[in-house]
PDB file of C-alpha atoms in Angstrom:
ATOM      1  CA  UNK A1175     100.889  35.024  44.968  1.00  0.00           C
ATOM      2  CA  UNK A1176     100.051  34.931  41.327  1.00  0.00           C
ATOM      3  CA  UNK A1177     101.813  33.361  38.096  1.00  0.00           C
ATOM      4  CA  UNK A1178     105.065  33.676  37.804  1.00  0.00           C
ATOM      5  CA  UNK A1179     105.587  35.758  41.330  1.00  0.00           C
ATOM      6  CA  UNK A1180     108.374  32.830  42.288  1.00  0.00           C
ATOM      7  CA  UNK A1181     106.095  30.947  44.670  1.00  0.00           C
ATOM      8  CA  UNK A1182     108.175  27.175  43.311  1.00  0.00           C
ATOM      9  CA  UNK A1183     111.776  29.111  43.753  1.00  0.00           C
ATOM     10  CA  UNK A1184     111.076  30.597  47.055  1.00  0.00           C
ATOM     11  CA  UNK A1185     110.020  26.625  47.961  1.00  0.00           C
ATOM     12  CA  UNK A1186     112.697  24.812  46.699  1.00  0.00           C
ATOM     13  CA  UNK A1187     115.330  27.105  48.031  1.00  0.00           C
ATOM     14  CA  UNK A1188     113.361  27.410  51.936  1.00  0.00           C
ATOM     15  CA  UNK A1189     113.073  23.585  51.380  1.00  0.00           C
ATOM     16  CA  UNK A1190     116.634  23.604  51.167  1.00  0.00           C
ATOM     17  CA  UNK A1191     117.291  25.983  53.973  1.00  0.00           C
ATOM     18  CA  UNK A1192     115.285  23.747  55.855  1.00  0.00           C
ATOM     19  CA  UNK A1193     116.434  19.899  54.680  1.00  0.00           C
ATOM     20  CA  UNK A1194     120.174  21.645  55.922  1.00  0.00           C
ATOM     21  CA  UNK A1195     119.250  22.120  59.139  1.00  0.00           C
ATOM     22  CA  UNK A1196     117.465  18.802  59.736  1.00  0.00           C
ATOM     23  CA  UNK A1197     114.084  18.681  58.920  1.00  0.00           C
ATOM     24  CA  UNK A1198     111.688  15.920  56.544  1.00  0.00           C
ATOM     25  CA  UNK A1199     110.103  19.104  54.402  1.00  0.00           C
ATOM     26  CA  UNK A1200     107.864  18.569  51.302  1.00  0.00           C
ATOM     27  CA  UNK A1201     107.289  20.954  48.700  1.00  0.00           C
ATOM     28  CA  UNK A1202     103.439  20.752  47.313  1.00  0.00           C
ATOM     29  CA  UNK A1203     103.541  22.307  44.084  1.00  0.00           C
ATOM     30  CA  UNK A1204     100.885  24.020  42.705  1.00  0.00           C
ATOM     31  CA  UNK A1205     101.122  22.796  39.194  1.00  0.00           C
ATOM     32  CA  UNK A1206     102.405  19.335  40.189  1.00  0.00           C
ATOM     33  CA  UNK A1207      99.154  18.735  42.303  1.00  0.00           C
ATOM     34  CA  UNK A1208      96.751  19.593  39.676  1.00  0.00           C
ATOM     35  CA  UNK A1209      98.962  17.464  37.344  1.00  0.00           C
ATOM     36  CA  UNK A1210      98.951  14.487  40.058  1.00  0.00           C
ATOM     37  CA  UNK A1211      96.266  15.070  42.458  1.00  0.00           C
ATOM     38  CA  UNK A1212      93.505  17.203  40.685  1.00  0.00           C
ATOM     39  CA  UNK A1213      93.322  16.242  37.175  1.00  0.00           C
ATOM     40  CA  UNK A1214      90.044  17.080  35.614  1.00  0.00           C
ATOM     41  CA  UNK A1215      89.429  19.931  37.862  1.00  0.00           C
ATOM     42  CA  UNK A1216      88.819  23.259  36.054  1.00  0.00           C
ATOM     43  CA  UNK A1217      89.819  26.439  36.505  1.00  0.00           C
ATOM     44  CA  UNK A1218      86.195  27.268  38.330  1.00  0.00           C
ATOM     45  CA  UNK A1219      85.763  29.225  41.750  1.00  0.00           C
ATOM     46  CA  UNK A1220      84.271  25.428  42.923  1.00  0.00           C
ATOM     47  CA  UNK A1221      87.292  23.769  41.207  1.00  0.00           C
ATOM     48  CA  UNK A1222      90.064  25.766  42.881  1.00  0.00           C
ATOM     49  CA  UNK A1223      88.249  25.254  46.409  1.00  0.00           C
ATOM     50  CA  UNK A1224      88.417  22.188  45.602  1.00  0.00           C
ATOM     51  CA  UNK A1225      92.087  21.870  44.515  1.00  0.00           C
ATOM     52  CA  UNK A1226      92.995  23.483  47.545  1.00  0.00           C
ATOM     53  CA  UNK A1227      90.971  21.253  49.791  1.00  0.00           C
ATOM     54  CA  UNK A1228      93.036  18.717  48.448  1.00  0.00           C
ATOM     55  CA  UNK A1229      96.621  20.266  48.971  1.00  0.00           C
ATOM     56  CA  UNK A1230      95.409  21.107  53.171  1.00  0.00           C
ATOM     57  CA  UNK A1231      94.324  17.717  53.234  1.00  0.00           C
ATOM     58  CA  UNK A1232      97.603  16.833  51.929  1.00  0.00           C
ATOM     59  CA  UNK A1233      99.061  18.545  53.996  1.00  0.00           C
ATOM     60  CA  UNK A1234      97.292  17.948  57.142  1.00  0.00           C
ATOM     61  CA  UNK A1235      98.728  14.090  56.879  1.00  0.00           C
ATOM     62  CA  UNK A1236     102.349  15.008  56.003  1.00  0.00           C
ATOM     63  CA  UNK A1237     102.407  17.381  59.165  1.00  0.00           C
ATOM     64  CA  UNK A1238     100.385  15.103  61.442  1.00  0.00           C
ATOM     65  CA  UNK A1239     103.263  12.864  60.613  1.00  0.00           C
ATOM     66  CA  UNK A1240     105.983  15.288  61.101  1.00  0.00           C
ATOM     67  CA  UNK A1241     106.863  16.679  57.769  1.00  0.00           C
ATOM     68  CA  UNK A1242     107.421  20.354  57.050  1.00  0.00           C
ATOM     69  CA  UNK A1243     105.080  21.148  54.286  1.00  0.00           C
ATOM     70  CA  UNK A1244     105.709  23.718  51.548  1.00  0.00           C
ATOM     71  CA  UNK A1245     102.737  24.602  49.855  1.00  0.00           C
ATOM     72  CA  UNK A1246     103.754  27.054  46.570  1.00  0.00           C
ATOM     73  CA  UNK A1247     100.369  27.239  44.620  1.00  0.00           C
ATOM     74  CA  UNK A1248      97.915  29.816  43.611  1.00  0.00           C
ATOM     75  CA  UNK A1249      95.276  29.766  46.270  1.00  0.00           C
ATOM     76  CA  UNK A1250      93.441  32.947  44.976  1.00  0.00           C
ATOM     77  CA  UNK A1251      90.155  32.762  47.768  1.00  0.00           C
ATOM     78  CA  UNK A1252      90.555  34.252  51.231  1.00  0.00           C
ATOM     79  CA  UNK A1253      87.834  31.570  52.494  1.00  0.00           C
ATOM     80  CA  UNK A1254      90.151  28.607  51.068  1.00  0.00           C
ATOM     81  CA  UNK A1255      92.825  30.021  52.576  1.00  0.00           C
ATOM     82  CA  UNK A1256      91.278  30.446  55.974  1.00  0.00           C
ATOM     83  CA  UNK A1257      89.809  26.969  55.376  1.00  0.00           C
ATOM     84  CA  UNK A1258      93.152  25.268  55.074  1.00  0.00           C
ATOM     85  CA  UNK A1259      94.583  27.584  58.014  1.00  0.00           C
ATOM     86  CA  UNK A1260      91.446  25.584  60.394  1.00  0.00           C
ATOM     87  CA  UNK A1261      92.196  22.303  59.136  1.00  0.00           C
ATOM     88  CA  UNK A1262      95.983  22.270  58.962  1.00  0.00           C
ATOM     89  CA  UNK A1263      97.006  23.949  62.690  1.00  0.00           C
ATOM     90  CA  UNK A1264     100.541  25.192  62.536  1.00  0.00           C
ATOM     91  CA  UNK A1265      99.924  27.297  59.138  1.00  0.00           C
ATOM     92  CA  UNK A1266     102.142  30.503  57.979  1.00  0.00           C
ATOM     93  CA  UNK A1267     100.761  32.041  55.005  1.00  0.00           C
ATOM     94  CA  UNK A1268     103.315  34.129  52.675  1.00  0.00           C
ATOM     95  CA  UNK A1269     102.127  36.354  50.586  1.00  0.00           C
ATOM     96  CA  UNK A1270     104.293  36.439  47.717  1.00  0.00           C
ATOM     97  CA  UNK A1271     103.812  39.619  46.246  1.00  0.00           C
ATOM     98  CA  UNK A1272     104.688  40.848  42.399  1.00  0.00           C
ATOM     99  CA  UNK A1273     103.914  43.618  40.479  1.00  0.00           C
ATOM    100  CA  UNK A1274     101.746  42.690  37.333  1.00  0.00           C
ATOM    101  CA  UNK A1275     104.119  45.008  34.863  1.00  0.00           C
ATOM    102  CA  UNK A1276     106.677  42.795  36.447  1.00  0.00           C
ATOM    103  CA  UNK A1277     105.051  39.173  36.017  1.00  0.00           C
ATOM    104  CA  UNK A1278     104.191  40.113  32.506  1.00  0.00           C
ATOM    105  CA  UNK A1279     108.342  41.032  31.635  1.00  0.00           C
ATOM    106  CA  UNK A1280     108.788  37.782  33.572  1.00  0.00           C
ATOM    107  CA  UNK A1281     106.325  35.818  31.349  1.00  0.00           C
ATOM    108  CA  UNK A1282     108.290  33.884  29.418  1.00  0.00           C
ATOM    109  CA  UNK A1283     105.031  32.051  27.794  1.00  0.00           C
ATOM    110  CA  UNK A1284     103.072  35.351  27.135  1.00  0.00           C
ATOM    111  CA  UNK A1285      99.709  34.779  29.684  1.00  0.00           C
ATOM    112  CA  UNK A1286      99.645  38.167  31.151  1.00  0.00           C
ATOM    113  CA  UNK A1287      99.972  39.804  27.495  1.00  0.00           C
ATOM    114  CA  UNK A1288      97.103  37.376  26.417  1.00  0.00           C
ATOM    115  CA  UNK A1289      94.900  37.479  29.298  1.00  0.00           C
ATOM    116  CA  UNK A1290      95.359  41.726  29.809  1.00  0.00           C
ATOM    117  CA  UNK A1291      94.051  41.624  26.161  1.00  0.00           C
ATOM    118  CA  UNK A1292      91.412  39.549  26.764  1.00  0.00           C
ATOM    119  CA  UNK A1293      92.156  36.849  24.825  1.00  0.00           C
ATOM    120  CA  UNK A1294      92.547  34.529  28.126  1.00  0.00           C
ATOM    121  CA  UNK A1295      89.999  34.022  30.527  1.00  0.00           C
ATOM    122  CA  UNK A1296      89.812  32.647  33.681  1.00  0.00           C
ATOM    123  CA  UNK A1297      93.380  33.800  34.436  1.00  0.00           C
ATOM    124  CA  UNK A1298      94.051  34.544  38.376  1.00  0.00           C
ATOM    125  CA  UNK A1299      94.715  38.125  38.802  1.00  0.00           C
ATOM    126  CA  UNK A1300      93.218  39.817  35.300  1.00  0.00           C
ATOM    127  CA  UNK A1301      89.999  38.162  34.663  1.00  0.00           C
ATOM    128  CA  UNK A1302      89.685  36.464  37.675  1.00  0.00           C
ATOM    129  CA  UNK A1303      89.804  37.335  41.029  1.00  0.00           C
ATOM    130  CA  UNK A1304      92.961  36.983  43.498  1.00  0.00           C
ATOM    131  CA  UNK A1305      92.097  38.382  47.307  1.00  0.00           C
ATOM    132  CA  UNK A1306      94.764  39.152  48.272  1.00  0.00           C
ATOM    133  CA  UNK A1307      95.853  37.699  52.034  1.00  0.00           C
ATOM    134  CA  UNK A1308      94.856  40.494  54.723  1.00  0.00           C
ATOM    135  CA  UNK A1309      97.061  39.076  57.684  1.00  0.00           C
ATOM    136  CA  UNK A1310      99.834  37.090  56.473  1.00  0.00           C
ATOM    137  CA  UNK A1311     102.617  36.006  59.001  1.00  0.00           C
ATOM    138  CA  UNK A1312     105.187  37.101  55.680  1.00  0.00           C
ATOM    139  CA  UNK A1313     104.850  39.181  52.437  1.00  0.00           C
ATOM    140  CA  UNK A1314     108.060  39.041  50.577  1.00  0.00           C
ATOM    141  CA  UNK A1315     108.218  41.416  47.478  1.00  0.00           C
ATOM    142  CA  UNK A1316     109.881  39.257  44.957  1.00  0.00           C
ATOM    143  CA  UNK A1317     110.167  42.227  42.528  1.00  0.00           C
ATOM    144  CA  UNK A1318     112.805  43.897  44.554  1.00  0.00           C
ATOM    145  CA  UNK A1319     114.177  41.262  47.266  1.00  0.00           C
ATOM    146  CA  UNK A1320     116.453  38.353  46.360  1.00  0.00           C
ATOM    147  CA  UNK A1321     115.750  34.941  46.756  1.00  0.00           C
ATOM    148  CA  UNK A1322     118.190  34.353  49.920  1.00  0.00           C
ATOM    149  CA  UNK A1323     116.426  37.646  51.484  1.00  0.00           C
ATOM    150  CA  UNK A1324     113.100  36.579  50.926  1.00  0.00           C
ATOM    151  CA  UNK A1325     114.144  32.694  52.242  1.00  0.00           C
ATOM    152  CA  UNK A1326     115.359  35.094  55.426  1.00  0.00           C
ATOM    153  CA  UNK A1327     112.231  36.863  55.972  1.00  0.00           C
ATOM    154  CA  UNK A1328     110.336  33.860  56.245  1.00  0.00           C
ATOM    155  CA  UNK A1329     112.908  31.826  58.210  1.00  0.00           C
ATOM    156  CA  UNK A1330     112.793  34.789  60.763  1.00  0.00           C
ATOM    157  CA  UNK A1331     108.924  34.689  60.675  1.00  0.00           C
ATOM    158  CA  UNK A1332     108.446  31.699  61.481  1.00  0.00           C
ATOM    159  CA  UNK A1333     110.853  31.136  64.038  1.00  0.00           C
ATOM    160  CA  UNK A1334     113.365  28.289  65.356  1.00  0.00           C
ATOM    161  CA  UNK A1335     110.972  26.039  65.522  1.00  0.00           C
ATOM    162  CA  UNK A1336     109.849  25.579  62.143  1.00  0.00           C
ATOM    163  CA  UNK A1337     113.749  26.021  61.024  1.00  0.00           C
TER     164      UNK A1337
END
């Protein structure tokens, strides 16, 4: 999903959902990897591959080792996507969808005003491109379903074994 859709809160509260029940889960955040894992990189097609090469790897070792993974991060390239999907086995992609006239009355730092006047670039979803997922296993529509309902939609998605 883009900015501000609730890609971190939907994480944190499934990671909770899913620590209650029993399992070792990790969140990878988005902004906490490129803070952490991917400083330097840019906000370039080749830079966001790469950022995302880094989370699956990532994530490829915390599963291999039995860790439910949480990935929450703006991965705005169908063939990144599908990348990570090869390399990780095991992967359930949720879309989390958002109106824009939503994200920007959510935007408590003002991107989506700046970037729909064109005084950002590069930002995913305006100026940039975000392909949207054409087969997720979940789309949850944060603009109209709660937290705890969107949590459920994926726990039912992705079954008892993953809960």
């Amino acid at each position: 999903g883009l900015s501000g859709a609730g890609k971190s809160t939907l994480a944190h509260a499934l990671a909770e959902r899913l620590r209650s029940a029993g399992a070792k889960v990790e969140i990878l955040d988005g902004d906490v990897v490129r803070e952490n894992l991917s400083q330097g990189l840019g906000f370039s097609r080749e830079d966001r591959d790469t950022n995302i090469r880094r989370i699956a790897f990532v994530t490829k070792l915390l599963v291999r080792n039995g860790v439910v993974v949480i990935v929450a991060a703006i991965s705005p390239y169908r063939a990144a996507r599908d990348s990570a999907r090869a390399e990780i086995g095991g992967f359930v992609e949720v879309h989390v969808d958002c109106p824009v006239p939503e994200l920007t009355r959510r935007d408590t730092k003002g991107l989506y005003v700046r970037a729909l006047a064109g005084e950002l670039h590069g930002f995913t979803g305006i100026s940039d491109p975000y392909e949207e997922p054409l087969a997720p296993e979940v789309v949850v529509h944060t603009d109209r379903e709660s937290v705890d309902e969107s949590v459920e939609k994926i726990l039912a998605a992705t079954g008892p074994a993953r809960a």
